[in-house]
Amino acid sequence: MDIRFQTGGSSHWKADVVVTFVFEGEGVEEACSVLAQNALWLGIAPAWRDFRGRSEELVMFYGPQAMEISRVLGAGLGRADKADLTAFRHAVGRAVRLCREYDLATVGIDGASLARVAEKMGVSFDALAREAVISAYLALYRYDRWKSEKSVHADPRWLALMLETEFVEDAVRDSARMAEAEARGIMLARDAANDPANVMTPSAFAEKAEGVAGRYGMNVRVLGPAELAAEGMNAYLAVARGSAEEPRMVVVEYVPKGAEGRAPVVFVGKGLCFDSGGISLKPAKGMEEMKGDMSGAAAVLGVMESLGQLAPSYAPKRPVVGVMACAENMPGGHATRPGDIVVAKNGKSVEIVNTDAEGRLVLADALCWAQENYSPFRLIDIATLTGACAVALGMDAAGLFSSDDALASLLHEAGMNLGERNWRLPLWTAAGLAALKSPCADMVNSGPREGGAINAAVFLQQFIKENVRWAHLDMASADNAENPINAKGATGFGVRTMLSAVWDDENEVLQ
Ligand code: BES
Ligand code: MN
Ligand code: ZN
């Protein structure tokens, strides 16, 4: 599906179907008078009798087949004073999914309706157009590569933003471009995380990353066991020991023209291609979900893909580096045992009392490596790190940890606006360190259940140098979902939030 524009008002609009948005209790006059100017039948369409504009409601209005606009799909948004962007995204998602089910090849979005909804919701037209485009892409995403019988319904050929203006303003075009680039990054992340662990191994992930880098002229480095050992990354290696699959730390570097030599924005993603728990084996129920324990790394690669899509015309002012720490956590004759002690890259010793607390071990070394090889302008890690974070915040929200208030509020605002909810949790260093006290090493890798997400964050903090602006996103409850813009499975959570941290350069917000 590609994105198009139609300009000049509804007399110039033409598509198999035009989607318009309706708040609860509205009729054609309030909701879509501009559209009705060139679809006069809409005013007397019988289906209005039963359409209430409630959220989740979808009604197809039919006019005479010969008309330029002969189908209008009304998507309910619920009460105007209650509707939010999530309701809007889901309405778009439901609408385009229905269009696909009906095999409608060309879909318009009523721009006058968009403008009205934007005003009621207190966001700009451009921002809402961006949400409409990205939601359409995300709703149509499906993971069907293993299905021998594919769906008979093809995606619409194009989606058009139907505008009242004579020309497409640059800001609108940019919004649509940004949305498409974000969507491509998210879909790449979803694919990687949905792929099973026998396919998306650390080596396969590295190849996928090399593909991204190759497409966009980015630099890429891949560190295997020998390189990781030479770098003293023993905490990372301890996780991979039990697996026949070798670990791969993948580093993709994007240096836009003119940004050479500037401090980069660095992302570090947890890439556990499978987390069985190791010798501290997980229970069988739901273990298959641990194929997605590389969602953090997948989101980081998604960010690189989005940036590549936008390059070179829309480039950040700084280099962007993605570090993806891939490995597989398995039991086996060579596996790390509970009680084993390793010395991490920064010289700190860790007693591994629970081999299932492996994410923090790979991240510890990857974070050290990132700080040694770059002087990050900001350093952000993202990981499916603790079940405790899901217990604390519920589903579809990430925990946000940072000792830097400005970075924390940047990430919080961005995530909340873009449909990737996160909530700041405290970095209680003293309490965390007390909980992680080891009788024989500098710390243990796993403490008591209480405050599990905080303890994990404090553990990571021990590998962050002073004065580095660092934030940690624990996305253990946000990597999976099923909703109108997410087919059951991986979400690609984090791509949009991290991209915001690329564009926001010294607090100049580019939304
Ligand atoms: N990958 C898991 C966390 C996770 C759990 C992600 C559920 C997504 C859904 C992580 O490696 C893990 O096992 N964490 C342990 C930590 C504990 C041993 C301190 C947990 O949360 O139970
Ligand atoms: Mn684990
Ligand atoms: Zn894990």
Coordinates of C-alpha atoms and ligand atoms in Angstrom, one line a residue:
M1 CA 0.0 0.0 0.0
D2 CA 1.3 3.4 -0.8
I3 CA 0.2 6.8 0.4
R4 CA -1.2 9.4 -2.0
F5 CA -2.9 12.8 -1.7
Q6 CA -6.0 14.2 -3.4
T7 CA -6.5 17.9 -3.2
G8 CA -9.1 20.5 -4.0
G9 CA -12.0 19.5 -1.9
S10 CA -14.5 16.7 -2.2
S11 CA -15.5 17.4 -5.8
H12 CA -12.0 16.2 -6.7
W13 CA -11.9 13.2 -4.4
K14 CA -12.3 9.7 -5.8
A15 CA -11.8 6.3 -4.2
D16 CA -13.5 3.0 -3.8
V17 CA -14.3 4.1 -0.2
V18 CA -13.8 7.2 1.9
V19 CA -13.3 6.9 5.6
T20 CA -14.8 9.6 7.8
F21 CA -14.8 9.9 11.6
V22 CA -17.9 10.4 13.7
F23 CA -18.2 11.3 17.4
E24 CA -21.1 9.8 19.4
G25 CA -24.4 11.4 18.7
E26 CA -23.4 13.3 15.6
G27 CA -25.2 13.2 12.3
V28 CA -24.0 13.9 8.8
E29 CA -24.2 17.7 9.2
E30 CA -21.6 17.9 12.0
A31 CA -19.5 14.9 11.0
C32 CA -18.9 15.1 7.3
S33 CA -20.6 18.1 5.6
V34 CA -17.6 18.6 3.3
L35 CA -17.7 15.1 2.1
A36 CA -21.4 15.2 1.6
Q37 CA -21.0 18.1 -0.8
N38 CA -19.9 15.7 -3.4
A39 CA -21.7 12.7 -2.1
L40 CA -25.2 14.2 -1.8
W41 CA -26.7 10.8 -1.2
L42 CA -24.8 10.6 2.1
G43 CA -27.2 13.1 3.7
I44 CA -30.1 10.7 3.2
A45 CA -28.3 7.4 3.6
P46 CA -30.6 5.1 5.6
A47 CA -27.7 3.6 7.6
W48 CA -27.6 6.8 9.7
R49 CA -30.7 5.6 11.4
D50 CA -28.7 3.1 13.4
F51 CA -25.2 4.6 13.5
R52 CA -24.5 6.1 16.9
G53 CA -20.8 7.0 16.4
R54 CA -19.8 4.9 19.4
S55 CA -16.3 3.8 19.7
E56 CA -15.7 0.5 18.0
E57 CA -18.7 1.2 15.7
L58 CA -18.2 0.9 11.9
V59 CA -20.9 1.5 9.4
M60 CA -20.7 1.4 5.6
F61 CA -22.9 3.9 3.8
Y62 CA -23.7 3.1 0.2
G63 CA -24.7 5.5 -2.6
P64 CA -25.4 5.0 -6.2
Q65 CA -22.6 2.9 -7.8
A66 CA -22.0 5.3 -10.6
M67 CA -21.0 8.2 -8.2
E68 CA -17.3 9.2 -7.8
I69 CA -17.8 8.6 -4.1
S70 CA -20.2 5.7 -3.7
R71 CA -19.0 4.3 -0.4
V72 CA -18.4 6.1 2.8
L73 CA -17.2 4.2 5.9
G74 CA -18.2 5.9 9.1
A75 CA -15.8 5.1 12.0
G76 CA -17.1 5.9 15.5
L77 CA -14.9 7.6 18.0
G78 CA -17.2 7.6 21.0
R79 CA -17.9 10.7 23.1
A80 CA -16.0 13.8 21.9
D81 CA -15.0 14.7 25.4
K82 CA -13.6 11.3 26.1
A83 CA -12.0 10.3 22.8
D84 CA -8.2 10.1 22.7
L85 CA -5.5 9.3 20.2
T86 CA -5.7 5.6 21.1
A87 CA -9.4 5.6 20.2
F88 CA -8.6 7.3 16.9
R89 CA -5.8 4.9 16.0
H90 CA -8.0 1.9 16.7
A91 CA -10.8 3.5 14.7
V92 CA -8.5 3.9 11.7
G93 CA -7.3 0.3 12.2
R94 CA -10.8 -1.2 12.3
A95 CA -11.7 0.8 9.2
V96 CA -8.8 -0.2 7.0
R97 CA -9.2 -3.8 8.1
L98 CA -12.8 -3.8 7.0
C99 CA -11.8 -2.2 3.7
R100 CA -9.4 -5.0 3.1
E101 CA -12.0 -7.6 4.0
Y102 CA -14.3 -6.0 1.4
D103 CA -11.4 -6.1 -1.2
L104 CA -11.6 -2.3 -1.7
A105 CA -8.4 -1.4 -3.5
T106 CA -8.4 2.4 -3.1
V107 CA -9.1 4.0 0.3
G108 CA -9.5 7.7 1.0
I109 CA -9.4 9.5 4.4
D110 CA -11.7 12.5 4.7
G111 CA -9.3 15.3 5.4
A112 CA -12.1 17.6 6.6
S113 CA -13.0 15.0 9.1
L114 CA -9.4 14.7 10.2
A115 CA -9.2 18.5 10.7
R116 CA -12.3 18.5 12.8
V117 CA -11.1 15.5 15.0
A118 CA -7.7 17.2 15.4
E119 CA -9.3 20.3 16.7
K120 CA -11.6 18.5 19.1
M121 CA -8.6 16.4 20.4
G122 CA -6.3 19.4 20.7
V123 CA -3.6 18.1 18.3
S124 CA -2.4 19.5 15.0
F125 CA -3.7 18.4 11.7
D126 CA -0.2 17.1 10.7
A127 CA 0.1 15.1 13.9
L128 CA -3.3 13.5 13.3
A129 CA -2.5 12.8 9.7
R130 CA 0.7 11.0 10.8
E131 CA -1.3 8.9 13.3
A132 CA -3.9 8.0 10.6
V133 CA -1.2 6.9 8.1
I134 CA 0.8 4.9 10.6
S135 CA -2.3 3.2 12.1
A136 CA -3.4 2.1 8.6
Y137 CA 0.0 0.4 8.0
L138 CA 0.1 -1.2 11.4
A139 CA -3.5 -2.5 11.2
L140 CA -2.8 -4.2 7.9
Y141 CA 0.4 -5.8 9.1
R142 CA 0.1 -9.6 9.3
Y143 CA 2.6 -12.3 10.1
D144 CA 1.7 -15.1 7.8
R145 CA 4.9 -16.4 6.4
W146 CA 4.3 -19.9 7.8
K147 CA 0.7 -20.2 6.8
S148 CA 0.3 -22.5 3.8
E149 CA -3.1 -20.9 3.1
K150 CA -2.7 -17.1 2.9
S151 CA -5.7 -14.8 3.3
V152 CA -7.5 -14.2 0.0
H153 CA -7.8 -10.5 0.8
A154 CA -5.0 -8.3 -0.5
D155 CA -4.1 -4.9 1.1
P156 CA -5.6 -1.8 -0.5
R157 CA -3.4 -0.6 -3.3
W158 CA -3.3 3.0 -2.0
L159 CA -4.5 5.1 0.8
A160 CA -5.1 8.8 0.0
L161 CA -5.3 11.7 2.4
M162 CA -8.1 13.7 0.8
L163 CA -7.5 17.4 1.4
E164 CA -9.6 20.5 1.0
T165 CA -6.5 22.6 0.1
E166 CA -5.4 23.2 -3.5
F167 CA -1.8 21.9 -2.8
V168 CA -0.3 19.5 -0.3
E169 CA 1.5 21.5 2.3
D170 CA 5.1 20.4 3.1
A171 CA 4.2 19.7 6.7
V172 CA 1.4 17.2 5.7
R173 CA 3.7 15.5 3.2
D174 CA 6.4 15.2 5.9
S175 CA 3.9 13.8 8.3
A176 CA 2.9 11.1 5.9
R177 CA 6.5 10.3 5.1
M178 CA 7.5 10.1 8.7
A179 CA 4.5 7.8 9.4
E180 CA 5.5 5.5 6.6
A181 CA 9.1 5.4 7.7
E182 CA 8.0 4.7 11.3
A183 CA 5.6 2.0 10.2
R184 CA 8.3 0.2 8.1
G185 CA 10.7 0.2 11.1
I186 CA 7.9 -1.1 13.4
M187 CA 6.9 -3.8 10.9
L188 CA 10.6 -4.9 10.6
A189 CA 10.8 -5.1 14.4
R190 CA 7.5 -7.1 14.5
D191 CA 8.8 -9.6 11.9
A192 CA 12.0 -10.2 13.8
A193 CA 10.3 -10.7 17.1
N194 CA 7.5 -12.9 15.6
D195 CA 10.0 -15.1 13.8
P196 CA 10.5 -18.3 15.9
A197 CA 13.8 -18.9 17.7
N198 CA 14.9 -21.7 15.3
V199 CA 14.8 -19.1 12.5
M200 CA 15.7 -15.8 14.2
T201 CA 18.9 -17.0 15.8
P202 CA 21.6 -14.5 16.8
S203 CA 23.4 -15.1 13.5
A204 CA 20.2 -14.6 11.6
F205 CA 19.5 -11.4 13.4
A206 CA 23.0 -10.2 12.5
E207 CA 22.4 -11.0 8.9
K208 CA 19.1 -9.1 9.0
A209 CA 20.9 -6.1 10.6
E210 CA 23.6 -6.3 7.8
G211 CA 20.8 -6.2 5.3
V212 CA 19.4 -2.9 6.9
A213 CA 22.9 -1.4 7.0
G214 CA 23.6 -2.4 3.4
R215 CA 20.4 -1.0 2.1
Y216 CA 21.1 2.5 3.6
G217 CA 24.9 2.7 3.5
M218 CA 25.3 2.4 7.3
N219 CA 28.3 0.9 8.9
V220 CA 27.9 -2.5 10.6
R221 CA 30.1 -4.6 12.9
V222 CA 29.3 -8.0 14.3
L223 CA 31.1 -9.4 17.4
G224 CA 31.1 -13.1 17.9
P225 CA 32.3 -15.2 20.9
A226 CA 36.0 -14.5 20.2
E227 CA 35.6 -10.8 19.9
L228 CA 33.3 -10.7 23.0
A229 CA 36.0 -12.6 24.9
A230 CA 38.7 -10.3 23.7
E231 CA 36.6 -7.3 25.0
G232 CA 36.3 -8.9 28.4
M233 CA 32.5 -9.3 28.1
N234 CA 32.2 -12.3 30.4
A235 CA 28.8 -11.5 31.8
Y236 CA 27.4 -11.5 28.2
L237 CA 29.3 -14.7 27.4
A238 CA 28.0 -16.4 30.5
V239 CA 24.5 -16.2 29.2
A240 CA 25.3 -17.7 25.8
R241 CA 27.4 -20.6 27.1
G242 CA 24.6 -23.2 27.3
S243 CA 23.5 -22.7 23.7
A244 CA 24.7 -24.3 20.5
E245 CA 23.9 -20.9 18.9
E246 CA 26.8 -18.5 19.1
P247 CA 26.1 -15.0 20.5
R248 CA 26.3 -12.0 18.2
M249 CA 26.6 -8.4 19.2
V250 CA 25.6 -6.3 16.3
V251 CA 26.4 -2.6 15.9
V252 CA 24.9 -0.5 13.2
E253 CA 26.1 3.0 12.9
Y254 CA 24.4 5.8 10.9
V255 CA 26.5 8.9 10.3
P256 CA 24.5 11.5 8.4
K257 CA 26.4 14.0 6.2
G258 CA 27.5 16.9 8.3
A259 CA 27.1 14.9 11.6
E260 CA 30.6 13.4 11.6
G261 CA 32.4 13.8 14.8
R262 CA 29.4 14.8 16.9
A263 CA 28.4 12.8 20.0
P264 CA 25.9 10.1 18.9
V265 CA 22.6 9.0 20.2
V266 CA 23.2 5.4 21.2
F267 CA 20.5 2.7 21.6
V268 CA 21.2 -0.7 23.2
G269 CA 18.7 -3.5 22.9
K270 CA 18.3 -6.8 24.7
G271 CA 18.4 -9.5 22.0
L272 CA 17.6 -12.8 23.7
C273 CA 16.5 -14.8 20.7
F274 CA 15.3 -17.4 23.1
D275 CA 15.2 -17.2 26.9
S276 CA 14.5 -20.7 28.4
G277 CA 15.8 -19.4 31.7
G278 CA 18.9 -21.5 31.4
I279 CA 19.6 -23.9 34.3
S280 CA 17.1 -21.8 36.3
L281 CA 14.6 -23.2 33.8
K282 CA 11.3 -21.4 33.3
P283 CA 8.0 -23.3 33.6
A284 CA 6.7 -24.8 30.4
K285 CA 3.5 -22.7 30.3
G286 CA 4.0 -19.8 27.9
M287 CA 7.7 -20.5 27.4
E288 CA 7.1 -20.1 23.7
E289 CA 6.6 -16.4 24.2
M290 CA 10.3 -16.1 25.0
K291 CA 11.1 -16.2 21.3
G292 CA 10.2 -12.5 21.6
D293 CA 12.8 -11.8 24.3
M294 CA 14.8 -10.0 21.6
S295 CA 12.1 -7.3 21.1
G296 CA 14.4 -4.7 22.5
A297 CA 17.1 -5.5 19.9
A298 CA 14.4 -5.7 17.2
A299 CA 13.1 -2.2 18.1
V300 CA 16.6 -0.8 17.9
L301 CA 17.0 -2.3 14.4
G302 CA 13.5 -0.9 13.6
V303 CA 14.8 2.5 14.5
M304 CA 17.7 2.1 12.1
E305 CA 15.3 0.9 9.4
S306 CA 13.1 4.0 9.9
L307 CA 16.1 6.3 9.8
G308 CA 17.3 4.6 6.6
Q309 CA 13.8 5.1 5.0
L310 CA 14.0 8.8 5.7
A311 CA 17.6 9.3 4.6
P312 CA 19.2 11.3 3.2
S313 CA 16.6 14.1 2.9
Y314 CA 15.4 13.9 6.5
A315 CA 18.5 13.2 8.6
P316 CA 19.3 13.7 12.3
K317 CA 21.9 16.2 13.4
R318 CA 23.9 13.5 15.2
P319 CA 25.1 10.0 14.4
V320 CA 22.8 7.2 15.6
V321 CA 24.3 3.9 16.9
G322 CA 22.3 0.8 17.5
V323 CA 23.9 -1.9 19.6
M324 CA 21.9 -5.2 19.6
A325 CA 23.1 -7.7 22.1
C326 CA 21.9 -11.1 20.8
A327 CA 22.3 -14.5 22.4
E328 CA 20.3 -17.5 23.4
N329 CA 19.8 -18.6 27.0
M330 CA 19.7 -22.4 27.2
P331 CA 20.5 -25.1 29.7
G332 CA 23.2 -27.5 28.7
G333 CA 26.5 -29.1 29.7
H334 CA 28.4 -25.9 29.2
A335 CA 25.7 -23.7 30.7
T336 CA 26.4 -21.2 33.5
R337 CA 25.4 -22.7 36.9
P338 CA 23.7 -20.8 39.7
G339 CA 26.5 -19.6 41.9
D340 CA 29.0 -19.0 39.1
I341 CA 30.9 -15.8 39.3
V342 CA 31.9 -13.7 36.3
V343 CA 33.8 -10.4 35.9
A344 CA 32.0 -8.0 33.6
K345 CA 33.7 -5.7 31.1
N346 CA 34.0 -2.9 33.6
G347 CA 35.8 -5.1 36.2
K348 CA 32.8 -5.6 38.5
S349 CA 32.2 -9.2 39.6
V350 CA 28.7 -10.7 39.5
E351 CA 27.5 -13.8 41.3
I352 CA 24.9 -15.3 38.9
V353 CA 22.4 -16.7 41.4
N354 CA 19.6 -17.0 38.9
T355 CA 20.4 -17.8 35.2
D356 CA 17.0 -16.5 34.3
A357 CA 18.1 -13.0 35.1
E358 CA 20.2 -13.0 32.0
G359 CA 19.0 -9.8 30.2
R360 CA 20.9 -7.6 32.7
L361 CA 24.0 -9.6 32.1
V362 CA 24.2 -9.1 28.4
L363 CA 23.1 -5.5 28.7
A364 CA 25.7 -4.8 31.4
D365 CA 28.6 -5.6 29.0
A366 CA 26.9 -4.1 26.0
L367 CA 26.4 -0.8 27.9
C368 CA 30.0 -0.8 28.9
W369 CA 31.1 -1.5 25.4
A370 CA 28.9 1.3 24.0
Q371 CA 30.4 3.8 26.5
E372 CA 33.9 2.7 25.8
N373 CA 33.6 3.0 22.1
Y374 CA 31.4 6.2 21.9
S375 CA 30.8 9.2 24.0
P376 CA 27.0 9.1 23.8
F377 CA 25.0 12.3 23.7
R378 CA 22.4 10.1 25.2
L379 CA 22.3 6.4 25.9
I380 CA 19.1 4.5 26.0
D381 CA 18.6 0.8 26.5
I382 CA 15.4 -1.1 25.9
A383 CA 14.7 -4.6 27.1
T384 CA 12.0 -7.2 27.9
L385 CA 13.7 -7.3 31.3
T386 CA 11.4 -8.2 34.2
G387 CA 8.1 -9.8 34.7
A388 CA 8.0 -7.6 37.8
C389 CA 7.6 -4.5 35.6
A390 CA 4.5 -6.0 34.0
V391 CA 3.1 -6.7 37.5
A392 CA 3.7 -3.1 38.5
L393 CA 2.4 -1.3 35.5
G394 CA 0.0 -3.7 33.8
M395 CA -0.1 -4.6 30.1
D396 CA 1.1 -2.4 27.3
A397 CA 3.2 0.0 29.3
A398 CA 7.0 0.2 29.8
G399 CA 8.8 1.1 32.9
L400 CA 11.1 4.1 32.4
F401 CA 14.2 4.6 34.6
S402 CA 16.6 7.5 34.4
S403 CA 18.7 9.6 36.6
D404 CA 18.4 12.4 34.1
D405 CA 15.1 14.3 34.5
A406 CA 15.2 16.0 31.1
L407 CA 15.8 12.7 29.3
A408 CA 13.1 11.0 31.3
S409 CA 10.5 13.6 30.6
L410 CA 11.4 13.7 26.9
L411 CA 10.9 9.9 26.7
H412 CA 7.7 10.0 28.8
E413 CA 6.1 12.7 26.7
A414 CA 7.1 11.1 23.4
G415 CA 5.8 7.7 24.4
M416 CA 2.5 8.9 25.8
N417 CA 1.8 11.0 22.6
L418 CA 2.8 8.2 20.2
G419 CA 0.9 5.4 21.7
E420 CA 3.8 3.8 23.5
R421 CA 2.9 4.3 27.1
N422 CA 5.7 4.4 29.7
W423 CA 5.8 5.4 33.3
R424 CA 8.8 6.5 35.3
L425 CA 9.8 4.3 38.2
P426 CA 12.4 5.2 40.7
L427 CA 16.1 4.3 40.6
W428 CA 16.5 3.7 44.3
T429 CA 20.2 2.9 44.2
A430 CA 20.9 2.3 47.8
A431 CA 17.9 0.0 48.3
G432 CA 18.7 -1.8 45.0
L433 CA 22.3 -2.4 45.9
A434 CA 21.3 -3.7 49.4
A435 CA 18.9 -6.1 47.6
L436 CA 21.7 -7.2 45.3
K437 CA 24.4 -7.8 47.9
S438 CA 26.5 -10.9 47.4
P439 CA 28.5 -12.6 50.1
C440 CA 31.3 -13.3 47.7
A441 CA 31.2 -11.0 44.7
D442 CA 30.4 -7.3 44.1
M443 CA 26.7 -8.2 43.5
V444 CA 24.3 -10.9 42.6
N445 CA 22.4 -10.7 39.4
S446 CA 19.0 -11.3 41.0
G447 CA 17.4 -10.1 44.2
P448 CA 14.1 -10.6 46.0
R449 CA 10.7 -10.4 44.1
E450 CA 9.9 -7.1 45.8
G451 CA 10.9 -4.2 43.5
G452 CA 12.2 -6.6 40.9
A453 CA 12.1 -4.0 38.1
I454 CA 13.8 -1.4 40.2
N455 CA 16.5 -3.9 41.3
A456 CA 17.2 -4.8 37.6
A457 CA 17.5 -1.1 36.7
V458 CA 19.9 -0.4 39.6
F459 CA 21.9 -3.4 38.5
L460 CA 22.3 -1.8 35.0
Q461 CA 23.1 1.5 36.6
Q462 CA 26.3 -0.1 38.0
F463 CA 27.6 -0.3 34.5
I464 CA 26.9 3.4 33.6
K465 CA 29.7 5.9 33.9
E466 CA 29.1 9.1 35.8
N467 CA 27.7 12.0 33.8
V468 CA 26.4 9.8 31.0
R469 CA 22.8 10.7 30.2
W470 CA 21.2 7.3 30.3
A471 CA 17.7 5.9 30.4
H472 CA 16.4 2.4 30.6
L473 CA 13.0 1.1 29.2
D474 CA 11.7 -2.2 30.6
M475 CA 9.2 -3.3 28.0
A476 CA 8.4 -6.8 29.3
S477 CA 4.6 -6.2 29.2
A478 CA 4.6 -4.1 26.0
D479 CA 6.2 -6.4 23.5
N480 CA 3.1 -8.4 22.8
A481 CA -0.5 -7.3 22.1
E482 CA -3.6 -7.9 20.1
N483 CA -5.7 -4.9 19.1
P484 CA -7.0 -3.1 16.0
I485 CA -3.5 -1.9 15.0
N486 CA -1.6 -5.0 16.2
A487 CA -2.2 -8.5 14.9
K488 CA -1.7 -10.9 17.8
G489 CA 2.0 -11.0 18.5
A490 CA 4.9 -8.6 18.5
T491 CA 4.2 -4.9 18.8
G492 CA 7.4 -3.2 17.7
F493 CA 7.1 -1.1 20.9
G494 CA 9.8 1.5 21.4
V495 CA 10.6 2.3 17.8
R496 CA 8.6 5.6 17.9
T497 CA 9.8 6.6 21.3
M498 CA 13.4 6.0 20.4
L499 CA 13.1 7.9 17.2
S500 CA 11.8 10.9 19.2
A501 CA 15.0 10.8 21.1
V502 CA 16.9 11.1 17.8
W503 CA 15.0 14.1 16.5
D504 CA 14.9 15.9 19.8
D505 CA 18.2 17.5 19.7
E506 CA 19.1 19.6 22.7
N507 CA 15.4 19.9 23.6
E508 CA 14.2 21.1 20.3
V509 CA 11.1 19.0 19.9
L510 CA 10.3 17.9 16.4
Q511 CA 6.9 16.3 16.6
Ligands
BES1 N1 12.8 -12.2 29.6 C1 12.4 -12.3 31.0 C2 11.4 -11.3 31.4 C3 10.0 -11.4 30.8 C4 9.1 -12.1 31.4 C5 9.8 -10.8 29.6 C6 7.8 -12.2 30.8 C7 8.5 -10.9 29.0 C8 7.5 -11.6 29.6 C9 13.7 -12.1 31.9 O1 14.8 -12.6 31.3 C10 13.4 -12.8 33.1 O2 13.4 -14.0 33.1 N2 13.3 -12.1 34.2 C11 13.1 -12.7 35.5 C12 14.0 -12.0 36.5 C13 14.1 -12.7 37.8 C14 14.8 -14.0 37.7 C15 14.9 -11.8 38.7 C16 11.6 -12.5 35.9 O3 11.1 -11.4 35.6 O4 11.1 -13.4 36.5
MN2 MN 15.2 -14.6 31.8
ZN3 ZN 14.9 -12.7 29.3

